[in-house]
Amino acid sequence: MVDILQEIAIAIFCKNSIRKEKPVSNTNSDNPRQEIEEAIAAGDLSKLLSMNRMLHGHFCPFSAMGFKAAVRAVRELGVRSTGMEEVVAIVETNSCFSDGIQFITGCSFGNNALVYRDFGKPAFTLARRSGDGVRISVRADRVSEERSPEATQLFEKVVIERGGSQDDKKHLSELWAKLSFRVLELPEEEVFDIKKVAVDVPAYARIFRSVKCSVCGENIMEPRARIKDGKAICIPCSGQEYYQLAGDGISIKQEEPDEKKSA
Ligand SMILES: [Zn+2]
Ligand SMILES: [Zn+2]
């Protein structure tokens, strides 16, 4: 019971008190995303793209495309995010494209402001809670590699076939860096289809209480708990099917309960 109260207290604190928190960084602002917002306002895309790499791990034209689309959408709607679901991003692909969107919009997997639709399309929608939104998709005839057959060849070797030498990998990352910064120069209207849309924004994420699995003893968000012999049990211990989001998109998986028991 104490655990649950503590969790609820922490959840309420997270939902309500972030703006009142003292900054943890050495900036004078209480806005942790100030540097990003200022760079968006100033149009300092090169700085932002370098910062985006901190999240994404590398430069690549696909994340640069998502990044560029996100900058456009944020400017178009004139929104800022504190990660409290006042702005929601709906992404349609789980590729590099979507990391640029998380970074620029501040809508992330963890703060519930990111909605994932498993369409496999390089497109996303940014919406205010009121439902005013903008959807941006990369035009079908615009694949950035078309401008560099060399990068396309290396991409096949290094990424698709998971092969290539260290030199190939280094060369690809240099080409990708170059292409990424070139993406920033492309005229937006030439690369994207941009439409104002009315969005059915999901309700604010609910705060659920936790229950304890009667088999493994771990905490479970209540709606994910299953009941077995009148007791709460987690999905892996129950052996029931569940959804998994991985590189291939969302799929249905199932654990062997015996495997879990011997673990
Ligand atoms: Zn990437
Ligand atoms: Zn369990």
JSON list of C-alpha atoms in Angstrom, two decimals, residues 16 69 72 74 90 107 110 128 145 156 181 187 205 219 255:
[
{"chain": "A", "resi": 16, "resn": "ASN", "atom": "CA", "xyz": [2.11, 18.86, -11.85]},
{"chain": "A", "resi": 69, "resn": "ALA", "atom": "CA", "xyz": [9.91, 18.22, -40.78]},
{"chain": "A", "resi": 72, "resn": "ARG", "atom": "CA", "xyz": [8.69, 23.14, -39.75]},
{"chain": "A", "resi": 74, "resn": "VAL", "atom": "CA", "xyz": [6.81, 23.39, -34.50]},
{"chain": "A", "resi": 90, "resn": "ILE", "atom": "CA", "xyz": [1.99, 11.12, -34.11]},
{"chain": "A", "resi": 107, "resn": "CYS", "atom": "CA", "xyz": [7.26, 14.51, -27.60]},
{"chain": "A", "resi": 110, "resn": "GLY", "atom": "CA", "xyz": [8.43, 8.11, -22.24]},
{"chain": "A", "resi": 128, "resn": "ARG", "atom": "CA", "xyz": [-2.08, 20.87, -30.13]},
{"chain": "A", "resi": 145, "resn": "GLU", "atom": "CA", "xyz": [20.28, 8.94, -51.31]},
{"chain": "A", "resi": 156, "resn": "GLU", "atom": "CA", "xyz": [23.35, -1.64, -48.78]},
{"chain": "A", "resi": 181, "resn": "PHE", "atom": "CA", "xyz": [23.61, 18.93, -43.62]},
{"chain": "A", "resi": 187, "resn": "PRO", "atom": "CA", "xyz": [13.51, 23.83, -49.82]},
{"chain": "A", "resi": 205, "resn": "ALA", "atom": "CA", "xyz": [-2.26, 9.36, -20.22]},
{"chain": "A", "resi": 219, "resn": "ASN", "atom": "CA", "xyz": [5.27, -4.51, -10.19]},
{"chain": "A", "resi": 255, "resn": "GLU", "atom": "CA", "xyz": [6.60, -16.11, -23.79]}
]
